[in-house]
Amino acid sequence: MSVPVLRTPRLTLRGIEPSDLDALVAVFANPAMSEFLASDFTDPAQVAEMVAARVGSVDPPGMGHWVFEYQGVVAGVGHLHPSKGLPGDLPEIAYYFDRAHAGQRLGAEAAEALVRYGFHTLGLRSVWALIHESNVASRNLARRLGFLDVGGEIHYGRPHRVTVAFPVPHGRPSPAGR
């Protein structure tokens, strides 16, 4: 099963396709996009490997990889699937949005859509995120979405914060779980 199309007020999130390669090469051409990643995605060959891996990924039904379209243009990519960095196939979210759109809260919109989908459609009991220790913007976004920081660990060879969101933390709906 492929991932469903998700819509927000400004975005369309749809399954990643091989034809998205050129658009994602353009998204990752900015060196700042690779700042917190283990790979240098300014190299189109690295992006091609990433796209091929995501297109060929076998995930549980309804989980997988999306591209984020803004005004009809691919502006980012993300996933909700079993973690490769955490034990027990915990559901993990990640999102990368073109820095050209910084400050527009599009990343927040995409991330919230994936988390809500995970809770409300897939019935997940938790969603996890590994966030590079120095990525203050993503750590703040995760906190706004109701993620709790549960500690630090080395993932992908670099220090990351381990965060988790629940649909109803501490007896009340989380911002992303509403």
Coordinates of C-alpha atoms in Angstrom, one line a residue:
M1 CA 0.0 0.0 0.0
S2 CA 1.3 3.4 -0.8
V3 CA 1.0 6.4 1.5
P4 CA -2.2 8.4 1.2
V5 CA -2.3 12.0 0.0
L6 CA -2.7 14.4 2.9
R7 CA -3.8 18.0 2.6
T8 CA -3.3 21.0 4.8
P9 CA -4.4 24.6 4.2
R10 CA -1.3 25.2 2.1
L11 CA 0.3 21.9 1.4
T12 CA -0.2 18.6 -0.4
L13 CA 1.7 15.7 1.1
R14 CA 1.9 12.8 -1.4
G15 CA 4.0 9.7 -1.9
I16 CA 7.5 10.2 -3.1
E17 CA 8.1 9.1 -6.8
P18 CA 11.3 8.7 -8.9
S19 CA 10.2 11.7 -10.9
D20 CA 10.7 13.9 -7.8
L21 CA 14.5 13.5 -8.0
D22 CA 15.2 16.8 -9.8
A23 CA 13.0 18.8 -7.5
L24 CA 14.6 17.3 -4.4
V25 CA 18.1 17.9 -5.8
A26 CA 17.1 21.6 -6.0
V27 CA 15.7 21.5 -2.4
F28 CA 18.9 20.0 -1.0
A29 CA 21.3 22.2 -3.1
N30 CA 21.4 24.7 -0.3
P31 CA 24.3 23.5 2.0
A32 CA 22.2 24.5 5.1
M33 CA 19.9 21.6 4.3
S34 CA 22.6 19.1 5.1
E35 CA 23.9 20.9 8.2
F36 CA 22.3 18.4 10.7
L37 CA 22.4 15.3 8.5
A38 CA 24.9 12.5 8.2
S39 CA 25.0 12.8 4.4
D40 CA 25.9 15.7 2.2
F41 CA 22.8 16.1 0.1
T42 CA 24.3 19.0 -1.9
D43 CA 25.7 16.1 -4.0
P44 CA 23.0 15.1 -6.4
A45 CA 24.2 11.5 -6.3
Q46 CA 23.5 11.4 -2.6
V47 CA 20.0 12.7 -3.2
A48 CA 19.5 10.1 -5.9
E49 CA 20.4 7.4 -3.4
M50 CA 18.0 8.8 -0.8
V51 CA 15.2 9.1 -3.3
A52 CA 15.8 5.5 -4.5
A53 CA 15.8 4.2 -1.0
R54 CA 12.6 6.0 -0.1
V55 CA 10.8 4.9 -3.2
G56 CA 11.9 1.3 -2.7
S57 CA 11.1 1.3 1.0
V58 CA 8.8 -1.4 2.3
D59 CA 6.9 0.0 5.3
P60 CA 3.8 -1.1 7.2
P61 CA 0.5 -0.2 5.5
G62 CA -0.1 3.6 5.5
M63 CA 3.5 4.4 6.6
G64 CA 6.3 5.6 4.4
H65 CA 7.7 8.7 2.6
W66 CA 6.0 11.8 1.4
V67 CA 7.0 14.9 -0.6
F68 CA 5.6 18.2 0.4
E69 CA 4.2 20.4 -2.4
Y70 CA 3.7 24.1 -1.8
Q71 CA 1.9 26.0 -4.6
G72 CA 2.3 23.0 -6.8
V73 CA 6.1 22.7 -6.4
V74 CA 8.0 20.1 -4.4
A75 CA 9.4 22.0 -1.4
G76 CA 10.3 19.2 1.0
V77 CA 10.3 15.6 2.0
G78 CA 9.5 13.6 5.1
H79 CA 8.5 10.3 6.5
L80 CA 6.5 8.4 9.1
H81 CA 7.8 4.9 9.4
P82 CA 9.5 2.4 11.7
S83 CA 12.7 3.9 13.1
K84 CA 16.0 2.7 11.9
G85 CA 17.7 4.4 14.8
L86 CA 15.5 3.4 17.7
P87 CA 14.7 -0.1 19.0
G88 CA 11.5 -2.0 18.4
D89 CA 10.3 -0.4 15.2
L90 CA 9.0 2.7 16.9
P91 CA 7.1 5.0 14.6
E92 CA 9.5 7.9 13.7
I93 CA 8.8 11.2 11.9
A94 CA 11.3 13.3 10.0
Y95 CA 10.8 16.3 7.8
Y96 CA 13.0 18.5 5.7
F97 CA 11.7 21.7 4.1
D98 CA 13.4 23.9 1.6
R99 CA 15.2 26.8 3.4
A100 CA 13.8 29.2 0.8
H101 CA 10.5 28.9 2.8
A102 CA 12.0 29.5 6.2
G103 CA 9.8 31.5 8.6
Q104 CA 6.5 30.5 6.8
R105 CA 5.7 27.6 9.3
L106 CA 5.4 25.2 6.4
G107 CA 7.6 22.7 8.1
A108 CA 5.3 22.8 11.2
E109 CA 2.3 22.4 9.0
A110 CA 3.8 19.3 7.3
A111 CA 5.0 17.8 10.5
E112 CA 1.7 18.3 12.3
A113 CA -0.2 16.7 9.4
L114 CA 2.0 13.6 9.6
V115 CA 1.7 13.3 13.4
R116 CA -2.1 13.8 13.3
Y117 CA -2.4 11.2 10.5
G118 CA -0.3 8.8 12.6
F119 CA -2.5 9.3 15.7
H120 CA -5.9 9.6 14.1
T121 CA -5.7 7.4 11.0
L122 CA -3.1 4.8 11.9
G123 CA -4.0 4.7 15.6
L124 CA -0.3 5.0 16.7
R125 CA 0.3 5.2 20.5
S126 CA 3.4 7.3 20.0
V127 CA 5.4 9.1 17.4
W128 CA 9.1 9.6 17.9
A129 CA 11.6 12.0 16.4
L130 CA 15.4 12.1 16.5
I131 CA 16.6 15.7 16.3
H132 CA 20.2 16.8 16.0
E133 CA 21.3 18.3 19.3
S134 CA 22.2 21.6 17.6
N135 CA 19.0 21.9 15.5
V136 CA 17.3 24.4 17.7
A137 CA 14.5 25.3 15.2
S138 CA 13.4 21.6 14.9
R139 CA 13.7 21.1 18.7
N140 CA 11.4 24.1 19.2
L141 CA 9.0 22.9 16.6
A142 CA 8.8 19.4 18.2
R143 CA 8.1 21.0 21.6
R144 CA 5.3 23.1 20.0
L145 CA 3.8 20.0 18.5
G146 CA 3.7 18.3 22.0
F147 CA 6.9 16.2 21.7
L148 CA 8.7 15.5 25.0
D149 CA 12.5 15.4 25.1
V150 CA 13.3 12.1 26.8
G151 CA 17.1 12.2 26.5
G152 CA 20.1 12.4 24.3
E153 CA 21.9 9.7 22.3
I154 CA 24.3 9.3 19.4
H155 CA 22.4 8.5 16.2
Y156 CA 23.9 8.6 12.7
G157 CA 27.2 9.3 14.3
R158 CA 26.2 12.6 15.9
P159 CA 24.4 13.7 19.1
H160 CA 20.6 13.8 18.8
R161 CA 17.7 14.5 21.2
V162 CA 15.2 11.7 21.4
T163 CA 11.7 13.0 21.5
V164 CA 8.3 11.4 21.7
A165 CA 4.7 12.6 21.3
F166 CA 1.6 10.8 22.5
P167 CA -2.0 11.4 21.3
V168 CA -3.1 12.3 24.9
P169 CA -0.1 13.2 27.1
H170 CA -0.8 13.7 30.8
G171 CA -4.6 13.4 30.3
R172 CA -5.1 16.2 27.8
P173 CA -4.7 16.3 24.0
S174 CA -1.3 17.3 22.7
P175 CA -1.2 20.1 20.0
A176 CA -0.5 17.5 17.3
G177 CA -2.9 14.9 18.7
R178 CA -6.0 17.1 18.6

